[in-house]
Amino acid sequence: MKAETPRPAGSGFGEAIMVPVRLAMGLVDAPLRWVQRKLGLGGMAAFFLLPNMLIFGIFVLLPFFINFAYSMTGGTALFLDDRTFVGTDQYARLFDCSNYIDPNSCTEDTFWTAVGNTAWFVVLQVTLMILFSLITALILNRELMARSFWRAVFFFPVLLSPVVVGLIWKWILQRQGLLNFALYGFGFEPYTWLNDRNWAFAAAVGVSIWAHMGFYTLILLAGLQAIPKDLYEAAEMDGTRPARAFWRITLPLLMPNLLVVIVLVLIRAVQIFDEVYVLTGGGPGTSTLYLTQYIYETGFATQLRNPGLAAAASILMGMVLVVLTLIQLGLGRSSEKKGSRK
Amino acid sequence: MSRIAAFIFRRKGRNGWHWTDIVTWIWLVGGLLIMFGPAVWLVGSSFKSPAALAEFPPTILPYVTQKATVEGYDKPLDLYDATLPDGRKAVLAEVRRIGVISQMVDPEKPGEIIKVNISQRTPVRTMAFATTNYTEPFTHFDFVRYLWNSVFVTVTATLITLVVNSMAAFALSKYEFRGRTFAMLLILATLMVPLSVIMVPLYSIVSALGLFNNLWGVILPTVATPTGVFILRQYMLTIPDELIDAARMDKASEWQIYWRIVLPLTAPALAVLAIFSVVWRWNDFLWPLIVLSRKELYTLQVGLSIYSGELNVQWHFILAMTVVTMIPVVLVFIFLQRFITTGIAGTGLK
Amino acid sequence: MGHIKLTNVIKSFGAIDVLHGINLEINDGEFVVFVGPSGCGKSTLLRTIAGLEKPTGGDLAIDGKVVNDVPAADRGLAMVFQSYALYPHMSVRQNLAFGLENTRMPQAEIAERIAEAARMLEIEPYLDRRPGQLSGGQRQRVAIGRAIVRRPVAFLLDEPLSNLDAELRGSTRAELAALHARLSATMIYVTHDQVEAMTLADRIVVLRAGRIEQVGTPLELYNRPANRFVAGFIGSPHMNFLEGAVEAVHPQKAVATLVGGNRLEFPVAGATIETGSRITLGVRPQHICLGPGENSIPAKIRLVEALGSETVLHADVAGQKILVVAPGQHDLSPGLDISLSLSTAPIHLFNEKGLRL
């Protein structure tokens, strides 16, 4: 990544802020020199690394390990010491099904409903998201006027908070909302979309695609622009039809990029929560209840909360995510190796 | 002018319209409508009164039916453009509506009641912005608090993130030490542990630390971002090591090197991370939802979602507050989007 | 086969005119080189012939048929790009086959053509490697091979040697000349290097700012440049230009007074010169002799470059700079005053507009 713009010139206000900061940093310097003498250079490295690692350790790694402990305890108590050890009971409970395909045959039917919903969601959302992002990237790759404007157009929803996204679309899908208004012009009667199980699901897929497509479009666009233009000219001279040029030149050269994007979308899709929760709250019924919401509600939100069960479910989800993340890292490494060869 | 038009409409098919050109234009215009449209619709709706919000078909811009005070009636009456039974057109005020017949009076001559079929009248409307939608939540609800909480969390978290991440990036880019690869792997590993997986134990840890129901409990777990460390590290790697050697020869302490040399030179990357961090923290939802249970501590996102989940949703306030919640991000978008798009393209997929 | 004719071809990009009315006829089997300084439009002209750019005006005809609206793929031409443009994810063999597969040629014939081209260019050992595993010179041969297998009506080469290092350039130049002799195909070659132009071309087209300055064989351009620009462009080091005014005109010769006072006599075969008119005398550095003699001018040496086989002298003639290339080694040093004789030198005459007289 190269430096893009020069630092903004110090405004009066900026300068004013810097004075006390510089003072504070100067005060910090003296004791830190002492620390440096004690620790040496290598020790100083550890010093710099410490705050970050501390936070990682306490708030990411520690919970990760404790999670396993939680998943083997029962009861509604919050702290680990107050909980009772139950071994693998929680897992057993999760897997207690006569027929895995039919959630109703399970003890934890909500869990399996969530798993089923999430599976369907992932399949639909990933396919459609990649399709739309790729098409948009291909279109943005053409010689367009004001290309950065069009890029910004598709990127705009990415910045919106999931709550805002959920509320905007909840409002649009209201009975008196924009969608019904638009359809009314074509002669359709207004419909309460979010009260329909299938349409609510479709809305969840569509809204999450709407909100995140721009991000993946940008990544794919960068990949497309890395393909030298004279390859296409050479192909044109050879009489290659555009479709063939796409399949034999564009797609293979974009493939490393594309694979990484697919895995990224997968990872995010499995964890879907925020905008859907605001949009539908998991309903109607449990038709848009996904894994993360299940974990959240089982762990916190209901009166009969069961942190142990939630922990067990989260570990199962975590295993899927670990596999996907490892794949992503592996793909990222190999595409770096390929790219370095010109 | 024609040359400009030729440039804009430069097409694959040279003289004629190639099918890819048609698809391109449909996609782009469609994209414009679908991506921006909802936000525009939101803003327009947020200025409507509750009555206007409930009607169908809705209007794009906020309209309000004009009213007039008529002698002999206590409350102001709605005005309509009506076609009278004898064909004349007049502006009348509606007294009451019974079935399909509207009983109306001429505001000038209020004595006589004229019966007009409802299909023969349209409301007299003017554009009116119900700005109370925006002011009420701040005065009667806790939205000022929520706004303050969001700002506090965002600013504090961003500052801490910049400092902590840059220190770690500095250590990982400019120092050779035994645990370096291990530390990098560890940071990489945290990418595999998203909030959705550790929310239960994290909650208990945060509570044990006394940070439950505390804005710091919202801030602290979020500040050590692996993405931030990687972005800054990538950038710091391009700072020549000779600068640091020279500084050491000049008897600068490591802290001074970090603070006075490396950090200022990393400014562009810090700017990108700051933007990302502001957007991430402002938009955070699940974690604040879990950690905060006292209303006074809610961030905007949580407050908004709680209010919109109630049984009796007051959409006119919700819409207005959604717009307010959207504003900082839109400002970032307008002024700084180039940073963001090049930042993403540059870091690729880290 | 391979006959290309451009009639009044104009090319503009938006408001910028790059080619102004190009008229040119290229015969079948000719090796034509487009040469000129950067920005003169030679690459644009090549790409227009290829079909990668559409002419804004004028006609382009291949073998008698106007092909303005014919897409690049269907013109029967093959192009070797400056950057080679090899598909990095395909092997050499697949790179060569790619274009042929578009024509639904039977696999056997494709294989045969690839084998033939590989033999000709000596790239047989690399057929199954990827471009990334080859050196620059090998990649360049693959790029040429890709053009050869198509058996095009004409070859278009866009600065193919500019990415090679100097030594490789020389040997590849010779190979290209041999290839042309063997294939007898029309080749249109673009370069900014006049040495490549001089050695490879049957005819050279000198371009400047989108216009043809002169078309001719290399020696024609060398011996009878049509204007001052061509005279200065062809030949290395470039021609000396001495400014002056005509003092007297006789039947076979004339006398000019140079800026700075020196007088020079020069033959006027066939040219019309007026007394008093301004004139530029062009003399190549290799044609100036050292030493006094008829028709000589005094000069002061500024710099001596001894190259062993020849000596390059930078001299000052009453304020005007002159370069002399004298064969062999000489005992000269800067600051010396010498005489330069032009009695045997072919002198090119240019009027004040730069045109040949």
PDB file of N, CA and C in Angstrom, chain B residues 251-325:
ATOM      1  N   LYS B 251      21.216   8.469  19.792  1.00  0.00           N
ATOM      2  CA  LYS B 251      20.856   8.233  21.186  1.00  0.00           C
ATOM      3  C   LYS B 251      19.372   8.437  21.468  1.00  0.00           C
ATOM      4  N   ALA B 252      18.541   8.180  20.469  1.00  0.00           N
ATOM      5  CA  ALA B 252      17.112   8.267  20.764  1.00  0.00           C
ATOM      6  C   ALA B 252      16.671   6.979  21.449  1.00  0.00           C
ATOM      7  N   SER B 253      15.715   7.111  22.366  1.00  0.00           N
ATOM      8  CA  SER B 253      15.203   5.904  23.008  1.00  0.00           C
ATOM      9  C   SER B 253      14.226   5.231  22.050  1.00  0.00           C
ATOM     10  N   GLU B 254      13.970   3.977  22.268  1.00  0.00           N
ATOM     11  CA  GLU B 254      13.059   3.253  21.380  1.00  0.00           C
ATOM     12  C   GLU B 254      11.693   3.913  21.354  1.00  0.00           C
ATOM     13  N   TRP B 255      11.277   4.372  22.529  1.00  0.00           N
ATOM     14  CA  TRP B 255       9.983   5.046  22.570  1.00  0.00           C
ATOM     15  C   TRP B 255       9.997   6.279  21.700  1.00  0.00           C
ATOM     16  N   GLN B 256      11.116   7.034  21.736  1.00  0.00           N
ATOM     17  CA  GLN B 256      11.201   8.221  20.901  1.00  0.00           C
ATOM     18  C   GLN B 256      11.184   7.849  19.424  1.00  0.00           C
ATOM     19  N   ILE B 257      11.862   6.772  19.108  1.00  0.00           N
ATOM     20  CA  ILE B 257      11.875   6.322  17.713  1.00  0.00           C
ATOM     21  C   ILE B 257      10.443   6.020  17.264  1.00  0.00           C
ATOM     22  N   TYR B 258       9.751   5.317  18.119  1.00  0.00           N
ATOM     23  CA  TYR B 258       8.365   4.987  17.786  1.00  0.00           C
ATOM     24  C   TYR B 258       7.533   6.248  17.639  1.00  0.00           C
ATOM     25  N   TRP B 259       7.670   7.102  18.610  1.00  0.00           N
ATOM     26  CA  TRP B 259       6.756   8.217  18.707  1.00  0.00           C
ATOM     27  C   TRP B 259       7.098   9.337  17.725  1.00  0.00           C
ATOM     28  N   ARG B 260       8.431   9.616  17.561  1.00  0.00           N
ATOM     29  CA  ARG B 260       8.790  10.800  16.788  1.00  0.00           C
ATOM     30  C   ARG B 260       9.136  10.495  15.345  1.00  0.00           C
ATOM     31  N   ILE B 261       9.474   9.225  15.044  1.00  0.00           N
ATOM     32  CA  ILE B 261       9.899   8.913  13.692  1.00  0.00           C
ATOM     33  C   ILE B 261       8.905   8.002  12.984  1.00  0.00           C
ATOM     34  N   VAL B 262       8.708   6.820  13.552  1.00  0.00           N
ATOM     35  CA  VAL B 262       7.903   5.827  12.848  1.00  0.00           C
ATOM     36  C   VAL B 262       6.444   6.260  12.750  1.00  0.00           C
ATOM     37  N   LEU B 263       5.889   6.690  13.860  1.00  0.00           N
ATOM     38  CA  LEU B 263       4.469   7.028  13.863  1.00  0.00           C
ATOM     39  C   LEU B 263       4.117   8.148  12.881  1.00  0.00           C
ATOM     40  N   PRO B 264       4.853   9.266  12.875  1.00  0.00           N
ATOM     41  CA  PRO B 264       4.521  10.314  11.903  1.00  0.00           C
ATOM     42  C   PRO B 264       4.641   9.815  10.462  1.00  0.00           C
ATOM     43  N   LEU B 265       5.632   8.961  10.197  1.00  0.00           N
ATOM     44  CA  LEU B 265       5.796   8.473   8.834  1.00  0.00           C
ATOM     45  C   LEU B 265       4.697   7.516   8.432  1.00  0.00           C
ATOM     46  N   THR B 266       4.005   6.969   9.421  1.00  0.00           N
ATOM     47  CA  THR B 266       2.937   6.005   9.110  1.00  0.00           C
ATOM     48  C   THR B 266       1.589   6.694   8.972  1.00  0.00           C
ATOM     49  N   ALA B 267       1.603   8.027   9.006  1.00  0.00           N
ATOM     50  CA  ALA B 267       0.345   8.770   9.051  1.00  0.00           C
ATOM     51  C   ALA B 267      -0.721   8.331   8.040  1.00  0.00           C
ATOM     52  N   PRO B 268      -0.388   8.114   6.774  1.00  0.00           N
ATOM     53  CA  PRO B 268      -1.458   7.728   5.840  1.00  0.00           C
ATOM     54  C   PRO B 268      -2.148   6.431   6.243  1.00  0.00           C
ATOM     55  N   ALA B 269      -1.338   5.444   6.681  1.00  0.00           N
ATOM     56  CA  ALA B 269      -1.946   4.180   7.092  1.00  0.00           C
ATOM     57  C   ALA B 269      -2.768   4.376   8.353  1.00  0.00           C
ATOM     58  N   LEU B 270      -2.291   5.225   9.241  1.00  0.00           N
ATOM     59  CA  LEU B 270      -3.056   5.507  10.457  1.00  0.00           C
ATOM     60  C   LEU B 270      -4.387   6.146  10.110  1.00  0.00           C
ATOM     61  N   ALA B 271      -4.359   7.011   9.096  1.00  0.00           N
ATOM     62  CA  ALA B 271      -5.610   7.651   8.690  1.00  0.00           C
ATOM     63  C   ALA B 271      -6.608   6.611   8.208  1.00  0.00           C
ATOM     64  N   VAL B 272      -6.122   5.669   7.391  1.00  0.00           N
ATOM     65  CA  VAL B 272      -7.024   4.626   6.886  1.00  0.00           C
ATOM     66  C   VAL B 272      -7.581   3.811   8.040  1.00  0.00           C
ATOM     67  N   LEU B 273      -6.712   3.424   8.973  1.00  0.00           N
ATOM     68  CA  LEU B 273      -7.179   2.618  10.104  1.00  0.00           C
ATOM     69  C   LEU B 273      -8.172   3.407  10.951  1.00  0.00           C
ATOM     70  N   ALA B 274      -7.891   4.704  11.108  1.00  0.00           N
ATOM     71  CA  ALA B 274      -8.803   5.529  11.904  1.00  0.00           C
ATOM     72  C   ALA B 274     -10.187   5.528  11.277  1.00  0.00           C
ATOM     73  N   ILE B 275     -10.225   5.672   9.968  1.00  0.00           N
ATOM     74  CA  ILE B 275     -11.524   5.678   9.287  1.00  0.00           C
ATOM     75  C   ILE B 275     -12.240   4.351   9.475  1.00  0.00           C
ATOM     76  N   PHE B 276     -11.497   3.255   9.250  1.00  0.00           N
ATOM     77  CA  PHE B 276     -12.104   1.936   9.444  1.00  0.00           C
ATOM     78  C   PHE B 276     -12.643   1.814  10.862  1.00  0.00           C
ATOM     79  N   SER B 277     -11.786   2.208  11.835  1.00  0.00           N
ATOM     80  CA  SER B 277     -12.154   2.025  13.231  1.00  0.00           C
ATOM     81  C   SER B 277     -13.394   2.835  13.581  1.00  0.00           C
ATOM     82  N   VAL B 278     -13.448   4.071  13.110  1.00  0.00           N
ATOM     83  CA  VAL B 278     -14.622   4.895  13.377  1.00  0.00           C
ATOM     84  C   VAL B 278     -15.871   4.212  12.844  1.00  0.00           C
ATOM     85  N   VAL B 279     -15.782   3.738  11.612  1.00  0.00           N
ATOM     86  CA  VAL B 279     -16.952   3.089  11.022  1.00  0.00           C
ATOM     87  C   VAL B 279     -17.299   1.814  11.781  1.00  0.00           C
ATOM     88  N   TRP B 280     -16.309   0.980  12.091  1.00  0.00           N
ATOM     89  CA  TRP B 280     -16.592  -0.264  12.825  1.00  0.00           C
ATOM     90  C   TRP B 280     -17.241   0.007  14.173  1.00  0.00           C
ATOM     91  N   ARG B 281     -16.640   0.918  14.963  1.00  0.00           N
ATOM     92  CA  ARG B 281     -17.128   1.126  16.321  1.00  0.00           C
ATOM     93  C   ARG B 281     -18.486   1.808  16.322  1.00  0.00           C
ATOM     94  N   TRP B 282     -18.681   2.725  15.424  1.00  0.00           N
ATOM     95  CA  TRP B 282     -19.968   3.399  15.360  1.00  0.00           C
ATOM     96  C   TRP B 282     -21.072   2.393  15.035  1.00  0.00           C
ATOM     97  N   ASN B 283     -20.728   1.434  14.178  1.00  0.00           N
ATOM     98  CA  ASN B 283     -21.723   0.470  13.712  1.00  0.00           C
ATOM     99  C   ASN B 283     -21.848  -0.780  14.577  1.00  0.00           C
ATOM    100  N   ASP B 284     -20.994  -0.944  15.581  1.00  0.00           N
ATOM    101  CA  ASP B 284     -21.039  -2.156  16.410  1.00  0.00           C
ATOM    102  C   ASP B 284     -22.430  -2.376  16.992  1.00  0.00           C
ATOM    103  N   PHE B 285     -22.881  -3.616  16.970  1.00  0.00           N
ATOM    104  CA  PHE B 285     -24.222  -3.865  17.479  1.00  0.00           C
ATOM    105  C   PHE B 285     -24.297  -5.011  18.485  1.00  0.00           C
ATOM    106  N   LEU B 286     -23.864  -6.185  18.075  1.00  0.00           N
ATOM    107  CA  LEU B 286     -24.079  -7.352  18.931  1.00  0.00           C
ATOM    108  C   LEU B 286     -23.411  -7.203  20.293  1.00  0.00           C
ATOM    109  N   TRP B 287     -22.142  -6.790  20.299  1.00  0.00           N
ATOM    110  CA  TRP B 287     -21.436  -6.732  21.570  1.00  0.00           C
ATOM    111  C   TRP B 287     -22.036  -5.682  22.525  1.00  0.00           C
ATOM    112  N   PRO B 288     -22.283  -4.447  22.047  1.00  0.00           N
ATOM    113  CA  PRO B 288     -22.948  -3.500  22.960  1.00  0.00           C
ATOM    114  C   PRO B 288     -24.299  -4.037  23.432  1.00  0.00           C
ATOM    115  N   LEU B 289     -24.981  -4.748  22.581  1.00  0.00           N
ATOM    116  CA  LEU B 289     -26.271  -5.311  22.959  1.00  0.00           C
ATOM    117  C   LEU B 289     -26.122  -6.267  24.133  1.00  0.00           C
ATOM    118  N   ILE B 290     -25.036  -7.028  24.112  1.00  0.00           N
ATOM    119  CA  ILE B 290     -24.820  -8.018  25.162  1.00  0.00           C
ATOM    120  C   ILE B 290     -24.362  -7.353  26.452  1.00  0.00           C
ATOM    121  N   VAL B 291     -23.430  -6.395  26.298  1.00  0.00           N
ATOM    122  CA  VAL B 291     -22.768  -5.860  27.489  1.00  0.00           C
ATOM    123  C   VAL B 291     -23.621  -4.834  28.232  1.00  0.00           C
ATOM    124  N   LEU B 292     -24.454  -4.102  27.510  1.00  0.00           N
ATOM    125  CA  LEU B 292     -25.171  -3.007  28.148  1.00  0.00           C
ATOM    126  C   LEU B 292     -26.602  -3.395  28.434  1.00  0.00           C
ATOM    127  N   SER B 293     -27.016  -3.203  29.683  1.00  0.00           N
ATOM    128  CA  SER B 293     -28.429  -3.440  29.937  1.00  0.00           C
ATOM    129  C   SER B 293     -29.097  -2.247  30.579  1.00  0.00           C
ATOM    130  N   ARG B 294     -28.327  -1.244  30.922  1.00  0.00           N
ATOM    131  CA  ARG B 294     -28.947  -0.035  31.458  1.00  0.00           C
ATOM    132  C   ARG B 294     -29.191   0.939  30.332  1.00  0.00           C
ATOM    133  N   LYS B 295     -30.422   1.440  30.269  1.00  0.00           N
ATOM    134  CA  LYS B 295     -30.808   2.276  29.137  1.00  0.00           C
ATOM    135  C   LYS B 295     -29.888   3.478  28.936  1.00  0.00           C
ATOM    136  N   GLU B 296     -29.417   4.036  30.065  1.00  0.00           N
ATOM    137  CA  GLU B 296     -28.631   5.267  29.919  1.00  0.00           C
ATOM    138  C   GLU B 296     -27.311   5.000  29.202  1.00  0.00           C
ATOM    139  N   LEU B 297     -26.919   3.736  29.142  1.00  0.00           N
ATOM    140  CA  LEU B 297     -25.622   3.433  28.551  1.00  0.00           C
ATOM    141  C   LEU B 297     -25.697   2.995  27.096  1.00  0.00           C
ATOM    142  N   TYR B 298     -26.915   2.798  26.607  1.00  0.00           N
ATOM    143  CA  TYR B 298     -27.041   2.297  25.248  1.00  0.00           C
ATOM    144  C   TYR B 298     -26.317   3.184  24.252  1.00  0.00           C
ATOM    145  N   THR B 299     -25.716   2.523  23.242  1.00  0.00           N
ATOM    146  CA  THR B 299     -25.224   3.316  22.123  1.00  0.00           C
ATOM    147  C   THR B 299     -26.401   3.543  21.179  1.00  0.00           C
ATOM    148  N   LEU B 300     -26.192   4.413  20.200  1.00  0.00           N
ATOM    149  CA  LEU B 300     -27.253   4.718  19.245  1.00  0.00           C
ATOM    150  C   LEU B 300     -27.808   3.458  18.601  1.00  0.00           C
ATOM    151  N   GLN B 301     -26.908   2.561  18.181  1.00  0.00           N
ATOM    152  CA  GLN B 301     -27.355   1.377  17.450  1.00  0.00           C
ATOM    153  C   GLN B 301     -28.282   0.531  18.322  1.00  0.00           C
ATOM    154  N   VAL B 302     -27.861   0.331  19.571  1.00  0.00           N
ATOM    155  CA  VAL B 302     -28.662  -0.513  20.464  1.00  0.00           C
ATOM    156  C   VAL B 302     -29.983   0.169  20.779  1.00  0.00           C
ATOM    157  N   GLY B 303     -29.901   1.459  21.109  1.00  0.00           N
ATOM    158  CA  GLY B 303     -31.117   2.192  21.451  1.00  0.00           C
ATOM    159  C   GLY B 303     -32.116   2.145  20.317  1.00  0.00           C
ATOM    160  N   LEU B 304     -31.601   2.361  19.119  1.00  0.00           N
ATOM    161  CA  LEU B 304     -32.461   2.370  17.944  1.00  0.00           C
ATOM    162  C   LEU B 304     -33.150   1.021  17.766  1.00  0.00           C
ATOM    163  N   SER B 305     -32.384  -0.044  17.935  1.00  0.00           N
ATOM    164  CA  SER B 305     -32.977  -1.351  17.676  1.00  0.00           C
ATOM    165  C   SER B 305     -33.988  -1.712  18.761  1.00  0.00           C
ATOM    166  N   ILE B 306     -33.710  -1.304  19.985  1.00  0.00           N
ATOM    167  CA  ILE B 306     -34.666  -1.593  21.064  1.00  0.00           C
ATOM    168  C   ILE B 306     -35.984  -0.875  20.788  1.00  0.00           C
ATOM    169  N   TYR B 307     -35.881   0.402  20.441  1.00  0.00           N
ATOM    170  CA  TYR B 307     -37.094   1.162  20.188  1.00  0.00           C
ATOM    171  C   TYR B 307     -37.874   0.628  19.003  1.00  0.00           C
ATOM    172  N   SER B 308     -37.141   0.121  18.015  1.00  0.00           N
ATOM    173  CA  SER B 308     -37.859  -0.333  16.830  1.00  0.00           C
ATOM    174  C   SER B 308     -38.423  -1.727  17.020  1.00  0.00           C
ATOM    175  N   GLY B 309     -38.036  -2.376  18.122  1.00  0.00           N
ATOM    176  CA  GLY B 309     -38.554  -3.718  18.356  1.00  0.00           C
ATOM    177  C   GLY B 309     -39.778  -3.722  19.252  1.00  0.00           C
ATOM    178  N   GLU B 310     -40.120  -2.547  19.720  1.00  0.00           N
ATOM    179  CA  GLU B 310     -41.283  -2.486  20.620  1.00  0.00           C
ATOM    180  C   GLU B 310     -42.555  -2.810  19.886  1.00  0.00           C
ATOM    181  N   LEU B 311     -43.572  -3.069  20.647  1.00  0.00           N
ATOM    182  CA  LEU B 311     -44.865  -3.447  20.067  1.00  0.00           C
ATOM    183  C   LEU B 311     -45.449  -2.304  19.249  1.00  0.00           C
ATOM    184  N   ASN B 312     -45.411  -1.119  19.856  1.00  0.00           N
ATOM    185  CA  ASN B 312     -46.006   0.017  19.172  1.00  0.00           C
ATOM    186  C   ASN B 312     -44.896   0.883  18.610  1.00  0.00           C
ATOM    187  N   VAL B 313     -44.463   0.547  17.415  1.00  0.00           N
ATOM    188  CA  VAL B 313     -43.300   1.235  16.857  1.00  0.00           C
ATOM    189  C   VAL B 313     -43.664   2.637  16.420  1.00  0.00           C
ATOM    190  N   GLN B 314     -42.920   3.610  16.932  1.00  0.00           N
ATOM    191  CA  GLN B 314     -43.202   4.983  16.507  1.00  0.00           C
ATOM    192  C   GLN B 314     -42.278   5.309  15.361  1.00  0.00           C
ATOM    193  N   TRP B 315     -42.729   4.924  14.203  1.00  0.00           N
ATOM    194  CA  TRP B 315     -41.869   4.997  13.035  1.00  0.00           C
ATOM    195  C   TRP B 315     -41.342   6.395  12.764  1.00  0.00           C
ATOM    196  N   HIS B 316     -42.133   7.410  13.022  1.00  0.00           N
ATOM    197  CA  HIS B 316     -41.648   8.734  12.649  1.00  0.00           C
ATOM    198  C   HIS B 316     -40.410   9.111  13.451  1.00  0.00           C
ATOM    199  N   PHE B 317     -40.338   8.649  14.700  1.00  0.00           N
ATOM    200  CA  PHE B 317     -39.127   8.918  15.456  1.00  0.00           C
ATOM    201  C   PHE B 317     -37.991   7.988  15.045  1.00  0.00           C
ATOM    202  N   ILE B 318     -38.346   6.729  14.853  1.00  0.00           N
ATOM    203  CA  ILE B 318     -37.324   5.747  14.479  1.00  0.00           C
ATOM    204  C   ILE B 318     -36.637   6.168  13.194  1.00  0.00           C
ATOM    205  N   LEU B 319     -37.441   6.578  12.208  1.00  0.00           N
ATOM    206  CA  LEU B 319     -36.848   6.958  10.931  1.00  0.00           C
ATOM    207  C   LEU B 319     -35.910   8.146  11.096  1.00  0.00           C
ATOM    208  N   ALA B 320     -36.360   9.120  11.871  1.00  0.00           N
ATOM    209  CA  ALA B 320     -35.522  10.300  12.053  1.00  0.00           C
ATOM    210  C   ALA B 320     -34.208   9.918  12.735  1.00  0.00           C
ATOM    211  N   MET B 321     -34.320   9.098  13.777  1.00  0.00           N
ATOM    212  CA  MET B 321     -33.100   8.714  14.491  1.00  0.00           C
ATOM    213  C   MET B 321     -32.200   7.821  13.649  1.00  0.00           C
ATOM    214  N   THR B 322     -32.818   7.055  12.752  1.00  0.00           N
ATOM    215  CA  THR B 322     -31.991   6.252  11.845  1.00  0.00           C
ATOM    216  C   THR B 322     -31.173   7.169  10.944  1.00  0.00           C
ATOM    217  N   VAL B 323     -31.811   8.239  10.482  1.00  0.00           N
ATOM    218  CA  VAL B 323     -31.075   9.181   9.644  1.00  0.00           C
ATOM    219  C   VAL B 323     -29.917   9.790  10.429  1.00  0.00           C
ATOM    220  N   VAL B 324     -30.182  10.165  11.683  1.00  0.00           N
ATOM    221  CA  VAL B 324     -29.117  10.738  12.509  1.00  0.00           C
ATOM    222  C   VAL B 324     -27.970   9.740  12.676  1.00  0.00           C
ATOM    223  N   THR B 325     -28.343   8.476  12.902  1.00  0.00           N
ATOM    224  CA  THR B 325     -27.321   7.450  13.066  1.00  0.00           C
ATOM    225  C   THR B 325     -26.508   7.274  11.792  1.00  0.00           C
TER     226      THR B 325
END
